[in-house]
Amino acid sequence: MKHFELKGTTRQVGNKAVIKAFRREGLVPCNLYGLGMENILFTVNAKELKALTDTPNSYIVDLFLDGAKKGQTCVLHELQWHPVTDECLHVDFLAVGDKKPVTISVPLVIEGHAKGVQQGGKFYQNVRSLKISALLKDLPDELTIDITSLGLDKRIKASDVQVKNVTIVSDKDTIICGVKTTRNVTAAASEE
């Protein structure tokens, strides 16, 4: 999985006025927790954070606080957005280690041309990412789904996705994609 370097500055607990002042300066208040460590409050530059949040990709974040030489390995845990301006208001990072599995959402990549589409069906995709759990070294950048053998009225569920050393955490009955029959195909079949 790809790594993303992010620089931050530690901060003290503050009231609403302090937090709003950070946001006016182009900073986003953040929180780091996990691995039995105490919560660390810090801020990051909103423009640097935008490169991390405005992408479908998932990243392992190497967080460097106050100019530290060694970064803290973490993942995005929760983001809070302004409902009107879509501005990032707050981010929670979860510290992760090499020996404990990490649960993260990974994008799906659809590959191939479905047989059902060539027979006149319509392809649909319900899910763009799946939640998985794996050790850091085993986390994939993306999950590739091959739809070449997908026929008419067939679908692929989360339970059909198999990846070595990775556990699918999303509901097993989640329908990822499928091919449905169109009216033209149904009409042609009834005429015969």
Short mmCIF file of C-alpha atoms in Angstrom, two decimals:
data_model
loop_
_atom_site.label_atom_id
_atom_site.label_comp_id
_atom_site.label_asym_id
_atom_site.label_seq_id
_atom_site.Cartn_x
_atom_site.Cartn_y
_atom_site.Cartn_z
CA MET A 1 0.00 0.00 0.00
CA LYS A 2 1.17 3.53 -0.77
CA HIS A 3 2.48 5.81 1.97
CA PHE A 4 1.61 9.49 2.34
CA GLU A 5 3.80 11.89 4.36
CA LEU A 6 1.99 14.51 6.41
CA LYS A 7 3.51 17.18 8.67
CA GLY A 8 1.67 18.47 11.71
CA THR A 9 2.10 20.72 14.74
CA THR A 10 0.98 19.65 18.20
CA ARG A 11 -1.60 21.83 19.94
CA GLN A 12 -3.26 22.15 23.32
CA VAL A 13 -6.90 21.46 24.10
CA GLY A 14 -8.87 24.54 23.08
CA ASN A 15 -12.39 25.91 23.06
CA LYS A 16 -14.47 26.70 19.97
CA ALA A 17 -12.81 30.08 19.48
CA VAL A 18 -9.34 28.52 19.33
CA ILE A 19 -10.49 25.81 16.90
CA LYS A 20 -12.17 28.41 14.65
CA ALA A 21 -8.97 30.48 14.67
CA PHE A 22 -7.03 27.42 13.46
CA ARG A 23 -9.49 26.95 10.60
CA ARG A 24 -9.24 30.62 9.59
CA GLU A 25 -5.46 30.16 9.34
CA GLY A 26 -5.95 27.25 6.93
CA LEU A 27 -5.29 24.53 9.51
CA VAL A 28 -7.38 21.47 10.31
CA PRO A 29 -7.58 20.22 13.92
CA CYS A 30 -6.68 16.53 14.21
CA ASN A 31 -6.44 13.79 16.81
CA LEU A 32 -4.13 10.75 16.88
CA TYR A 33 -4.89 7.72 19.06
CA GLY A 34 -4.47 3.96 19.19
CA LEU A 35 -1.85 1.34 20.15
CA GLY A 36 -2.35 2.14 23.83
CA MET A 37 -0.89 5.64 23.45
CA GLU A 38 -2.34 8.86 24.85
CA ASN A 39 -4.33 11.04 22.47
CA ILE A 40 -2.21 13.57 20.63
CA LEU A 41 -3.92 16.76 19.46
CA PHE A 42 -2.35 18.50 16.47
CA THR A 43 -3.10 20.57 13.37
CA VAL A 44 -2.20 20.04 9.72
CA ASN A 45 -2.28 22.32 6.70
CA ALA A 46 -5.67 22.02 4.96
CA LYS A 47 -4.08 22.04 1.48
CA GLU A 48 -1.71 19.17 2.36
CA LEU A 49 -4.60 17.22 3.87
CA LYS A 50 -6.71 17.79 0.73
CA ALA A 51 -4.25 15.70 -1.30
CA LEU A 52 -4.94 12.82 1.09
CA THR A 53 -8.72 13.15 1.40
CA ASP A 54 -9.71 14.08 -2.18
CA THR A 55 -8.76 10.75 -3.75
CA PRO A 56 -10.44 7.36 -3.92
CA ASN A 57 -7.14 5.72 -2.93
CA SER A 58 -6.35 4.61 0.59
CA TYR A 59 -2.99 5.44 2.10
CA ILE A 60 -0.89 4.59 5.10
CA VAL A 61 0.00 7.97 6.59
CA ASP A 62 3.47 8.70 7.95
CA LEU A 63 2.78 11.55 10.37
CA PHE A 64 5.68 13.82 11.35
CA LEU A 65 4.80 16.05 14.32
CA ASP A 66 6.82 19.17 15.18
CA GLY A 67 9.60 18.35 12.70
CA ALA A 68 10.32 14.88 14.11
CA LYS A 69 12.78 12.70 12.18
CA LYS A 70 10.73 9.51 12.65
CA GLY A 71 7.07 9.48 11.65
CA GLN A 72 4.15 7.79 13.37
CA THR A 73 2.45 5.23 11.11
CA CYS A 74 -1.32 5.71 11.05
CA VAL A 75 -4.44 5.56 8.88
CA LEU A 76 -7.41 7.89 8.45
CA HIS A 77 -10.07 6.78 10.89
CA GLU A 78 -12.79 9.42 10.73
CA LEU A 79 -13.33 12.68 8.86
CA GLN A 80 -15.86 15.40 9.65
CA TRP A 81 -17.00 17.68 6.83
CA HIS A 82 -18.89 20.98 6.79
CA PRO A 83 -22.36 20.19 5.36
CA VAL A 84 -22.47 23.21 3.02
CA THR A 85 -18.90 24.15 2.08
CA ASP A 86 -17.46 20.58 2.05
CA GLU A 87 -14.54 21.91 4.09
CA CYS A 88 -12.76 19.33 6.25
CA LEU A 89 -13.50 20.27 9.88
CA HIS A 90 -11.74 17.56 11.87
CA VAL A 91 -9.75 14.36 11.28
CA ASP A 92 -9.11 11.37 13.53
CA PHE A 93 -6.02 9.28 12.78
CA LEU A 94 -5.58 5.75 14.14
CA ALA A 95 -2.01 4.72 15.00
CA VAL A 96 -1.17 1.28 13.62
CA GLY A 97 1.60 -1.25 14.15
CA ASP A 98 3.16 -4.05 12.11
CA LYS A 99 1.85 -6.92 14.22
CA LYS A 100 -1.84 -6.04 14.55
CA PRO A 101 -4.35 -6.18 11.65
CA VAL A 102 -5.64 -2.86 10.30
CA THR A 103 -9.21 -2.34 9.10
CA ILE A 104 -9.37 0.06 6.17
CA SER A 105 -11.57 0.81 3.16
CA VAL A 106 -9.92 -0.07 -0.18
CA PRO A 107 -11.15 0.99 -3.66
CA LEU A 108 -12.41 -1.59 -6.16
CA VAL A 109 -11.19 -1.76 -9.76
CA ILE A 110 -13.44 -3.51 -12.28
CA GLU A 111 -11.56 -5.33 -15.05
CA GLY A 112 -12.78 -7.01 -18.25
CA HIS A 113 -15.95 -7.04 -20.35
CA ALA A 114 -18.87 -9.05 -19.02
CA LYS A 115 -20.40 -11.76 -21.23
CA GLY A 116 -23.84 -10.59 -20.15
CA VAL A 117 -23.23 -7.10 -21.57
CA GLN A 118 -22.20 -8.62 -24.92
CA GLN A 119 -25.51 -10.54 -24.84
CA GLY A 120 -27.44 -7.26 -24.44
CA GLY A 121 -27.53 -6.87 -20.65
CA LYS A 122 -26.69 -3.75 -18.64
CA PHE A 123 -23.76 -3.66 -16.22
CA TYR A 124 -24.20 -1.96 -12.83
CA GLN A 125 -21.85 -1.31 -9.92
CA ASN A 126 -23.26 -0.75 -6.42
CA VAL A 127 -20.07 -0.51 -4.39
CA ARG A 128 -16.86 1.45 -5.10
CA SER A 129 -14.85 0.20 -2.09
CA LEU A 130 -14.77 -2.63 0.44
CA LYS A 131 -13.70 -2.64 4.08
CA ILE A 132 -10.87 -5.12 4.63
CA SER A 133 -8.63 -6.20 7.49
CA ALA A 134 -4.97 -7.20 7.09
CA LEU A 135 -1.47 -6.63 8.42
CA LEU A 136 0.26 -3.49 7.11
CA LYS A 137 2.59 -5.49 4.85
CA ASP A 138 -0.37 -7.33 3.25
CA LEU A 139 -2.65 -4.33 2.59
CA PRO A 140 -3.37 -3.97 -1.16
CA ASP A 141 -3.64 -0.58 -2.90
CA GLU A 142 -6.87 -1.73 -4.55
CA LEU A 143 -8.98 -4.84 -5.06
CA THR A 144 -9.33 -5.96 -8.69
CA ILE A 145 -12.59 -7.66 -9.70
CA ASP A 146 -12.61 -9.58 -13.02
CA ILE A 147 -16.09 -9.51 -14.58
CA THR A 148 -15.28 -11.37 -17.83
CA SER A 149 -17.36 -14.44 -16.91
CA LEU A 150 -20.33 -12.43 -15.56
CA GLY A 151 -23.46 -13.52 -17.47
CA LEU A 152 -27.01 -12.16 -17.70
CA ASP A 153 -28.75 -11.79 -14.32
CA LYS A 154 -25.55 -12.70 -12.47
CA ARG A 155 -23.81 -10.66 -9.76
CA ILE A 156 -20.64 -10.60 -7.69
CA LYS A 157 -20.96 -10.36 -3.91
CA ALA A 158 -18.35 -9.40 -1.32
CA SER A 159 -18.17 -13.07 -0.31
CA ASP A 160 -16.92 -13.89 -3.85
CA VAL A 161 -13.81 -11.71 -3.43
CA GLN A 162 -10.80 -13.74 -2.30
CA VAL A 163 -7.44 -12.09 -1.54
CA LYS A 164 -4.48 -13.82 0.09
CA ASN A 165 -3.83 -12.74 3.73
CA VAL A 166 -6.79 -10.32 3.63
CA THR A 167 -10.13 -10.64 5.42
CA ILE A 168 -13.19 -8.93 3.91
CA VAL A 169 -14.93 -7.04 6.74
CA SER A 170 -17.82 -5.67 4.65
CA ASP A 171 -21.11 -7.57 4.81
CA LYS A 172 -20.71 -10.82 2.84
CA ASP A 173 -24.08 -10.30 1.10
CA THR A 174 -23.10 -6.87 -0.27
CA ILE A 175 -23.62 -6.91 -4.04
CA ILE A 176 -20.59 -5.30 -5.69
CA CYS A 177 -21.71 -5.42 -9.31
CA GLY A 178 -23.78 -7.40 -11.76
CA VAL A 179 -25.44 -7.59 -15.16
CA LYS A 180 -29.20 -7.20 -15.41
CA THR A 181 -31.46 -8.10 -18.30
CA THR A 182 -32.79 -5.19 -20.35
CA ARG A 183 -36.25 -4.92 -21.92
CA ASN A 184 -34.80 -5.49 -25.39
CA VAL A 185 -33.25 -8.81 -24.36
CA THR A 186 -36.49 -9.89 -22.64
CA ALA A 187 -38.58 -8.92 -25.70
CA ALA A 188 -36.22 -10.77 -28.08
CA ALA A 189 -36.39 -13.89 -25.91
CA SER A 190 -40.22 -13.83 -25.80
CA GLU A 191 -40.45 -13.46 -29.62
CA GLU A 192 -38.44 -16.63 -30.14
#
